[in-house]
Short mmCIF file of C-alpha atoms in Angstrom, two decimals:
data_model
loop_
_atom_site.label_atom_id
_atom_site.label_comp_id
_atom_site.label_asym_id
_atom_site.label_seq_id
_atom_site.Cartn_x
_atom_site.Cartn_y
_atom_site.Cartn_z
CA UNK M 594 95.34 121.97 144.87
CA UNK M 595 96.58 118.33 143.28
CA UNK M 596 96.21 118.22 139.36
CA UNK M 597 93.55 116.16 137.89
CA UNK M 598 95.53 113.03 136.73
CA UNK M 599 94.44 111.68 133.56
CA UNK M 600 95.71 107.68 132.75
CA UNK M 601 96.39 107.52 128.96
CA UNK M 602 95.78 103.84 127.50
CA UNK M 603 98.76 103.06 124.96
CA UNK M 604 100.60 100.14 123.61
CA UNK M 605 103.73 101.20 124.90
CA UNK M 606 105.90 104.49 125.33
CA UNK M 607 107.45 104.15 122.13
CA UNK M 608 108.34 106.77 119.66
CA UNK M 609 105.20 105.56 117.45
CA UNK M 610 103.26 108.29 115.93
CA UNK M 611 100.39 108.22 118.56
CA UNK M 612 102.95 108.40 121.43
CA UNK M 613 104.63 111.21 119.55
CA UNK M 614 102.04 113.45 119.62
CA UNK M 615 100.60 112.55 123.08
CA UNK M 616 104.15 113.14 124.61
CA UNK M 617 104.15 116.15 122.63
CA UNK M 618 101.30 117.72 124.27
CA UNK M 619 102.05 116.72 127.89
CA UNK M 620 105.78 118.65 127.44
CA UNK M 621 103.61 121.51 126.77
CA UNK M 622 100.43 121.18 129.44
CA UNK M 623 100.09 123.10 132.10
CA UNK M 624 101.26 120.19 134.53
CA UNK M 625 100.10 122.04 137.72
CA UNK M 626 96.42 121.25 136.88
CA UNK M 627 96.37 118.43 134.63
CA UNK M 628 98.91 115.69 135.21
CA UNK M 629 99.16 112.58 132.67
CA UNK M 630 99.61 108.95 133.76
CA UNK M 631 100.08 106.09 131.25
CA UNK M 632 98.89 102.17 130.95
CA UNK M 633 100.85 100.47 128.40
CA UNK M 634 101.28 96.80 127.35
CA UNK M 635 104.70 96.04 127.88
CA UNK M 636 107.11 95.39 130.35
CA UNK M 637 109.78 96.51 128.39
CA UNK M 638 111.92 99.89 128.88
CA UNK M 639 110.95 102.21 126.40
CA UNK M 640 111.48 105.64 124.83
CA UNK M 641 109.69 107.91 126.86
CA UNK M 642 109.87 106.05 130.19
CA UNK M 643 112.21 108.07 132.09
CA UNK M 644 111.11 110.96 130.75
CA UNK M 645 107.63 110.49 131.80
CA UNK M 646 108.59 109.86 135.02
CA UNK M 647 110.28 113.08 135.18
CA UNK M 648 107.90 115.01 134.96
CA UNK M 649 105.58 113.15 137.67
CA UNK M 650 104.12 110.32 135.63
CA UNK M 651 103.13 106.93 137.06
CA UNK M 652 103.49 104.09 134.45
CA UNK M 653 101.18 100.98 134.31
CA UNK M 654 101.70 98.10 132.63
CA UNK M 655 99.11 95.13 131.50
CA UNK M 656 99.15 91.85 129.74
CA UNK M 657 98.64 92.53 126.11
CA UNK M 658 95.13 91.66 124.88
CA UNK M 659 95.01 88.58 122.87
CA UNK M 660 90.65 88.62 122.55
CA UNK M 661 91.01 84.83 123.94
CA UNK M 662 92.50 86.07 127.61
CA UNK M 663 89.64 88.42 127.59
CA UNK M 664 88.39 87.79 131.00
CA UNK M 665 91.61 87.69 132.54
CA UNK M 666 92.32 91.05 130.64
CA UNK M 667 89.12 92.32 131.97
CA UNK M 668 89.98 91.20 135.51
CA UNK M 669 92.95 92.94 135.53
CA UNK M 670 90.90 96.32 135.05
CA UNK M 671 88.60 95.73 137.53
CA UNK M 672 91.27 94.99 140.00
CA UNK M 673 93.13 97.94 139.18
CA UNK M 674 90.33 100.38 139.40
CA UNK M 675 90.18 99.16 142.63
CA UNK M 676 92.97 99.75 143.58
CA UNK M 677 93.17 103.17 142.41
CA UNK M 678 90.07 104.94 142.94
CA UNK M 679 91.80 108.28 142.56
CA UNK M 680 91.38 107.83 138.52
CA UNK M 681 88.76 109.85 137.41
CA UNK M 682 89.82 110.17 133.80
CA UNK M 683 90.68 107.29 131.14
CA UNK M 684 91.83 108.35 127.84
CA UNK M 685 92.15 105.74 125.79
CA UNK M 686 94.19 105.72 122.36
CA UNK M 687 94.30 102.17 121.46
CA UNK M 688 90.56 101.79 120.06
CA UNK M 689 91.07 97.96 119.86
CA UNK M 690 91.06 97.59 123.75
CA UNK M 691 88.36 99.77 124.42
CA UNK M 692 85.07 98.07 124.87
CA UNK M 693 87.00 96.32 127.33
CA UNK M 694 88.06 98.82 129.46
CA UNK M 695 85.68 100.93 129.32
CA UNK M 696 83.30 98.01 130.79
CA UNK M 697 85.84 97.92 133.87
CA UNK M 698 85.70 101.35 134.16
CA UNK M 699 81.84 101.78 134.27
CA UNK M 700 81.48 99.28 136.42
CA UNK M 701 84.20 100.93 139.11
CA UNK M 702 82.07 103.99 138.17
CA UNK M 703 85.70 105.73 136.18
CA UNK M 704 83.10 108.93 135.72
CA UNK M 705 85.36 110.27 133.03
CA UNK M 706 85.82 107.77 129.89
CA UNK M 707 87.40 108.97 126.25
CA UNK M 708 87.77 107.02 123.29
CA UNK M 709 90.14 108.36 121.20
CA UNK M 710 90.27 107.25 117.13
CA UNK M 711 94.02 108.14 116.14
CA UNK M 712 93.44 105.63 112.79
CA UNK M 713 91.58 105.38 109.79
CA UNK M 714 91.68 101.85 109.64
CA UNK M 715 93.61 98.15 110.56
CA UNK M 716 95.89 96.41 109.17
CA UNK M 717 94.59 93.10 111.16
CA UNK M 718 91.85 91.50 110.14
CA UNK M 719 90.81 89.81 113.50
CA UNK M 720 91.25 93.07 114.94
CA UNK M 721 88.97 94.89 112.58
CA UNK M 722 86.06 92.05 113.25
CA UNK M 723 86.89 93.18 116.87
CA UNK M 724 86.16 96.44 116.31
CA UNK M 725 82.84 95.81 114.51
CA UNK M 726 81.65 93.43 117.41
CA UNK M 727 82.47 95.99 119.99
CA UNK M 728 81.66 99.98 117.70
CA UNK M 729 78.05 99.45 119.67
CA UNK M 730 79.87 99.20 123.44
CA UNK M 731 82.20 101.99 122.88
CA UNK M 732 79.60 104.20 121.68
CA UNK M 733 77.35 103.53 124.75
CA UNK M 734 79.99 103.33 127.15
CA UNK M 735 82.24 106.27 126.41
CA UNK M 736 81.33 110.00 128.64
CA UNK M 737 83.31 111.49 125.35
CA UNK M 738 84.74 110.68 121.51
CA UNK M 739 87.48 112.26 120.03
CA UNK M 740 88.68 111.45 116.62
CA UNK M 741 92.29 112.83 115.11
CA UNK M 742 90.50 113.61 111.82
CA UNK M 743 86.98 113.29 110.10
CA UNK M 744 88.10 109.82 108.70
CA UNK M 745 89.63 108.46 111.82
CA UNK M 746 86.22 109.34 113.41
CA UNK M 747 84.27 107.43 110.95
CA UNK M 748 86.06 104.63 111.25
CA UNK M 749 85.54 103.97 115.08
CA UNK M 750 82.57 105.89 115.56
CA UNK M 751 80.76 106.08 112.15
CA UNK M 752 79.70 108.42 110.14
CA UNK M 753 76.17 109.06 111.47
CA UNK M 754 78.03 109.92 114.82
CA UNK M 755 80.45 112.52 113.12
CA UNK M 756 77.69 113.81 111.13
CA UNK M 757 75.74 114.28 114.33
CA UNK M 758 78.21 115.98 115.94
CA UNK M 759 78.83 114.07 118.71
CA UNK M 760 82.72 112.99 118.37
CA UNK M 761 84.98 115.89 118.82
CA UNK M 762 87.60 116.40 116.62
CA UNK M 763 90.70 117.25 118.15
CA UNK M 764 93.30 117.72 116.35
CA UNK M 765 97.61 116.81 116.63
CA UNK M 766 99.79 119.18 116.58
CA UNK M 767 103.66 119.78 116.73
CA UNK M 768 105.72 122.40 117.95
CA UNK M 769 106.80 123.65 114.35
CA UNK M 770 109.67 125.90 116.01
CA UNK M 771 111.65 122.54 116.25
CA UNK M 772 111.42 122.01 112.85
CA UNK M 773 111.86 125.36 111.02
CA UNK M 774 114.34 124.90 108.15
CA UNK M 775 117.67 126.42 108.71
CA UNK M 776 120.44 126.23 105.40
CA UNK M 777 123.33 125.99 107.50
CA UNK M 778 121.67 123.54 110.09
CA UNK M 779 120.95 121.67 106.19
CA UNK M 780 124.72 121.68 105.30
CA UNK M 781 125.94 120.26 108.53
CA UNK M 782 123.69 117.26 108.62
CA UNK M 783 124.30 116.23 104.67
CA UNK M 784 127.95 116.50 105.78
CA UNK M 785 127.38 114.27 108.96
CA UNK M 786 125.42 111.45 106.61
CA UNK M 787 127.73 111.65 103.35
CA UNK M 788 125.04 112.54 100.27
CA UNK M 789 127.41 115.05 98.94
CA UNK M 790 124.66 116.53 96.57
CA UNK M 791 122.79 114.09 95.92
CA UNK M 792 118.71 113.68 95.75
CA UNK M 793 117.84 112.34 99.56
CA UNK M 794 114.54 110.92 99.93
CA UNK M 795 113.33 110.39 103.46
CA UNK M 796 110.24 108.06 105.34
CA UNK M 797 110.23 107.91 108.68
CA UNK M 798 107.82 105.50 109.86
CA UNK M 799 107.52 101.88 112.04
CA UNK M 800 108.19 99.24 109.70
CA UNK M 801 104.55 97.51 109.75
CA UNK M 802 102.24 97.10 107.07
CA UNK M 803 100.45 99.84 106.82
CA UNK M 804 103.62 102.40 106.26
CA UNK M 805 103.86 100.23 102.98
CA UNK M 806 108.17 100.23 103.19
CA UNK M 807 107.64 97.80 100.08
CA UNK M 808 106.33 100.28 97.83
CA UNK M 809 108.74 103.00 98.83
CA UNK M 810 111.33 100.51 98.06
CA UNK M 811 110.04 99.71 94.72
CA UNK M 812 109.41 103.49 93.87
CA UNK M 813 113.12 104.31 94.55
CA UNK M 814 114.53 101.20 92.55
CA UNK M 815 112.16 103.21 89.70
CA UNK M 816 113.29 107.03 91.39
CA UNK M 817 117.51 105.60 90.58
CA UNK M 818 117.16 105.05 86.74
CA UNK M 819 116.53 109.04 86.97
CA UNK M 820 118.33 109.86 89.65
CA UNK M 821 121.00 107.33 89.95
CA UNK M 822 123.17 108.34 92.84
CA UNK M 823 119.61 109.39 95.00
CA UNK M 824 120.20 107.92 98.60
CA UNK M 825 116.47 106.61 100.58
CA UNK M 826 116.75 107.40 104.24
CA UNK M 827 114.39 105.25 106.43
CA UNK M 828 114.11 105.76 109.99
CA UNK M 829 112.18 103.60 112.27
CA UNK M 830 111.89 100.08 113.67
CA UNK M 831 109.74 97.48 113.37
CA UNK M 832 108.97 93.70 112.88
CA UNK M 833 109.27 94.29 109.11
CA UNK M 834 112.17 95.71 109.02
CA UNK M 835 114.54 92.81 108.66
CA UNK M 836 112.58 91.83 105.55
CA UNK M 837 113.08 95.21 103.56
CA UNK M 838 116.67 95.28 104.21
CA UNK M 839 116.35 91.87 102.79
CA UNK M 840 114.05 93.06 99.79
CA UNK M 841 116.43 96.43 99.23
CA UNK M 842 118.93 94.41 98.24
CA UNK M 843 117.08 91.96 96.36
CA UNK M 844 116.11 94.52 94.30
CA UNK M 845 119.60 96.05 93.72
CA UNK M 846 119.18 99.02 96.01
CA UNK M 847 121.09 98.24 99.29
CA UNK M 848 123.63 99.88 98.95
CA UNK M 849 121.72 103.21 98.49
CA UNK M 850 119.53 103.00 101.28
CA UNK M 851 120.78 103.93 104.77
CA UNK M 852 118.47 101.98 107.85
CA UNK M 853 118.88 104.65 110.55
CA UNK M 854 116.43 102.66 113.09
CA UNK M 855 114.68 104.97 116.44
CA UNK M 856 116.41 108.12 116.33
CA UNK M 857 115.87 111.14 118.67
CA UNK M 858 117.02 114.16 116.05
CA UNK M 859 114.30 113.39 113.53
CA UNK M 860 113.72 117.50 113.32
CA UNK M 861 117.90 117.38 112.47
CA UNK M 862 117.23 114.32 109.59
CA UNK M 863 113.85 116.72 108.09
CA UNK M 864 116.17 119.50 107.48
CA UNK M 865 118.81 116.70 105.27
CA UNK M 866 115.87 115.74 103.43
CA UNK M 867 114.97 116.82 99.87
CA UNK M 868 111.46 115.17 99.66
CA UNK M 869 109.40 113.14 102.47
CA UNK M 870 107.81 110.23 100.62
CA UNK M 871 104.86 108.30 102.29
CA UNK M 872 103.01 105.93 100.72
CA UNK M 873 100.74 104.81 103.67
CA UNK M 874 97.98 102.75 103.26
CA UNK M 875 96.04 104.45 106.09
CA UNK M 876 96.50 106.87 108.42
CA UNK M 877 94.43 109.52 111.07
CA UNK M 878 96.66 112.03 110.90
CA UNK M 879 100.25 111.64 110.19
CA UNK M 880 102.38 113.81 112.64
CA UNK M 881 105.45 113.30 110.50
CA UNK M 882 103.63 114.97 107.26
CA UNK M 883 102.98 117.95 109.76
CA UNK M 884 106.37 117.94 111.18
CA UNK M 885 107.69 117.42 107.54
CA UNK M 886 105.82 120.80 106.45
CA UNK M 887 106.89 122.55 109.44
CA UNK M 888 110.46 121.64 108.13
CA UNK M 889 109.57 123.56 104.75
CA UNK M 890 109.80 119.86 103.24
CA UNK M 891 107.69 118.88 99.66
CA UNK M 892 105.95 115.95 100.54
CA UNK M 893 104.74 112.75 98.26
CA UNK M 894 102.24 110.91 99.93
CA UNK M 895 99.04 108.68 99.44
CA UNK M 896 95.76 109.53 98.55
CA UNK M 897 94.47 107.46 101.66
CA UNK M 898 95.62 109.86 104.43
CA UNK M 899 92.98 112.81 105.10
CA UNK M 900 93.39 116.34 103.15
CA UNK M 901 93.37 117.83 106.82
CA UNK M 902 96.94 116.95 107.00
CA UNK M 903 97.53 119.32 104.09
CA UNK M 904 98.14 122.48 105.93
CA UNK M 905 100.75 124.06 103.15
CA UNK M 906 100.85 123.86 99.33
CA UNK M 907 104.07 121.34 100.19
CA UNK M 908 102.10 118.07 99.61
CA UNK M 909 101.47 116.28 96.66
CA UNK M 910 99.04 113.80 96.61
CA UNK M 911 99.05 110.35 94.80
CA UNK M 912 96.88 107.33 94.33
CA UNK M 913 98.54 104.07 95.50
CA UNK M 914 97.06 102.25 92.12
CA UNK M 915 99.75 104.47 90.30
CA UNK M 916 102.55 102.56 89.11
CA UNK M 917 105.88 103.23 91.09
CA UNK M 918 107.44 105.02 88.17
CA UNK M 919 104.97 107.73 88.19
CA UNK M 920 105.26 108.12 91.78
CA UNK M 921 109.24 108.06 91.25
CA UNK M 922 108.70 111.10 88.33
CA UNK M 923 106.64 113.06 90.89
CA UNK M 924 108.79 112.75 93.44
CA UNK M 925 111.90 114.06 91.85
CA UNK M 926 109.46 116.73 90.54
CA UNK M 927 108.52 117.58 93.70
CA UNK M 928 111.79 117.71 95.56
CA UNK M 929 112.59 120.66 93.43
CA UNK M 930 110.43 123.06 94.91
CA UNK M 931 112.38 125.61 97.47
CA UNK M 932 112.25 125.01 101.23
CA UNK M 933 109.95 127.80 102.83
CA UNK M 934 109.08 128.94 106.81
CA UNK M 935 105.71 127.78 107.43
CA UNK M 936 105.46 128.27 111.09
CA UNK M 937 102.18 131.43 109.74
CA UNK M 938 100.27 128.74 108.29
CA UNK M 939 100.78 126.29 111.47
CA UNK M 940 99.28 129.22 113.56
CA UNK M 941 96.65 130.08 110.85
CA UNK M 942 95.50 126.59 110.86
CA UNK M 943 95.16 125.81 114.64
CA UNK M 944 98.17 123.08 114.63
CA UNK M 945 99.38 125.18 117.26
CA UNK M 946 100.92 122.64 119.82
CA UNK M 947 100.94 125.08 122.99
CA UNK M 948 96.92 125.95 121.52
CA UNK M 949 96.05 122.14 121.53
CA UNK M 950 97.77 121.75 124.90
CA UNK M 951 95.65 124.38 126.35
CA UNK M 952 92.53 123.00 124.45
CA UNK M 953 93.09 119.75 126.25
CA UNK M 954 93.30 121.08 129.69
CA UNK M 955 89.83 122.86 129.32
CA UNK M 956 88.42 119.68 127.80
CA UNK M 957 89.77 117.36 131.08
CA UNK M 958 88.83 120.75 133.41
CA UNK M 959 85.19 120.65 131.87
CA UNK M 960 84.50 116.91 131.73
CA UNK M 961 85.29 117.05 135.92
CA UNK M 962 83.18 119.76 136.38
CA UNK M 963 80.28 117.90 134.14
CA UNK M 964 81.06 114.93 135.87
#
């Protein structure tokens, strides 16, 4: 019997937080009944692209949506559905572009159409008008909503429809083994990046807007009058990333801040780490906070992202209208607290990546069998 193949809806296969977690779950899905495909928005080579295709994905790829090539954007659908009538489940991630597709996909009678909120909000403002414009047409149009958190859920769906019951909250998970802190592993790494001794505060996170790199800059300019030889560790890429190199030194902290752009041993860099700080302005449901606890890591991070990602006593909470010396205080407070296993309380609390996996092959099983 051929899997069920499943076309996820992304930007691009990137090592975003969204990807992350999707590529997370199809490493661990039972690939002999549910296969994944992607459509992305990019021509470009990216991060998970041969991988993908090693394990038996097909890869898409569409003209990014610009709301005034709309029509040739919804052409495009239309002819691909066509063209491949063997789809019989869209999952779509990228809420923006879903009123859309899902349109194309009704119409070429897709029988199996999920929304998926992975956000509690834009940065954009266009694309949050979008949204509004187009909440009523995903709502009809969608066979299922899933949300990554209650907030995330409200956001895309509202809050009558969570209340309701109607959007399905499904979780991300991680495979906490990865991460589990090991002391040696711990020594090695510091050795490898040079901090001696020294207080290491990490972010990892694409340089956009909402990851707020500008705050985490100006709470570690406010973090070195306490700690003066700390060292800030940023990993990620991103459009704004030029611009806080820029602003790190303008403020006197180059030097003391070490740019380590994509990297693939992120569970290696957690262990280095004496505090994860992150400052987001919104969020669904960070994976890095989860992988970051898996790690035994304290965390520091805004009052903005959802308490569900609080799955240890680890995190620390803090409202972004706090002054950057308070959050500096509480994060050298915080990176005092010992390093722990956690991988109990990722069982306990269902963050279980080989439970989600299997979660999401009975979901795709019974939405064919529905359908």
């Amino acid at each position: 019997m051929e899997p069920i193949r499943v076309l996820h809806v992304l930007s691009a296969l990137a090592k975003n937080g969204a990807e992350s977690r999707i590529m997370d779950i199809y490493r661990n899905i039972n690939r002999e009944k549910i296969q994944f495909d992607f459509a992305v928005h990019t021509t470009k080579q990216c991060d998970f692209d041969n991988e993908v295709k090693s394990m038996g994905a097909r890869i898409y790829s569409f003209p990014k949506f610009k709301i005034f090539n709309y029509l040739q954007y919804y052409k495009e659908w239309e002819q691909f559905f066509k063209e491949h009538t063997e789809i019989q489940i869209i999952h779509i991630h990228v809420t923006n572009l879903a009123a859309v597709i899902l349109n194309a996909a009704q119409k070429s009678s897709v029988p199996v159409r999920i929304t998926h909120s992975r956000n509690s909000n834009q940065s954009g403002f266009v694309q949050k008008v979008f949204l509004a414009l187009t909440r009523n047409i995903i709502f009809r149009k969608s066979t299922q909503m899933l949300a990554v958190s209650k907030e995330a859920g409200e956001y895309v769906f509202g809050k009558k429809a969570m209340e309701a019951g109607i959007v399905r909250i499904l979780r991300n998970a991680i495979d906490a083994r990865k991460y589990t802190f090991n002391a040696e592993l711990r020594k090695k790494i510091r050795a490898e990046l040079e901090v001696k001794d020294n207080l290491v505060v990490g972010h990892i996170g694409r340089f956009v807007e909402q990851k707020n790199h500008k705050f985490v800059l100006d709470i570690f300019k406010k973090l070195q009058k306490i700690k003066p030889h700390a060292v800030l560790i940023l990993v990620g890429i991103g459009e704004k990333q030029p611009q806080m190199r820029e602003y790190a030194e303008d403020i006197g902290v180059g030097k003391s801040v070490i740019f380590m752009g994509s990297r693939n041993d992120v569970p290696m860099l957690l262990q280095a780490f004496d505090v994860l700080l992150f400052p987001s302005l919104f969020e669904g449901l960070p994976g890095v906070v989860l992988e970051a606890q898996a790690a035994g890591l304290p965390c520091v991070i805004s009052d903005t992202i959802t308490k569900e990602v609080a799955i240890t006593d680890l995190v620390k909470y803090m409202s972004l209208s706090e002054a950057p010396k308070i959050w500096a205080v509480a994060v050298v407070k915080q990176a005092t607290i010992p390093r722990i296993n956690t991988i109990k309380n990722f069982v306990e609390c269902g963050f279980n990546i080989h439970a989600i996996a299997n979660e999401y092959v009975k979901m795709y099983m019974k939405y064919i069998v529905s359908n």
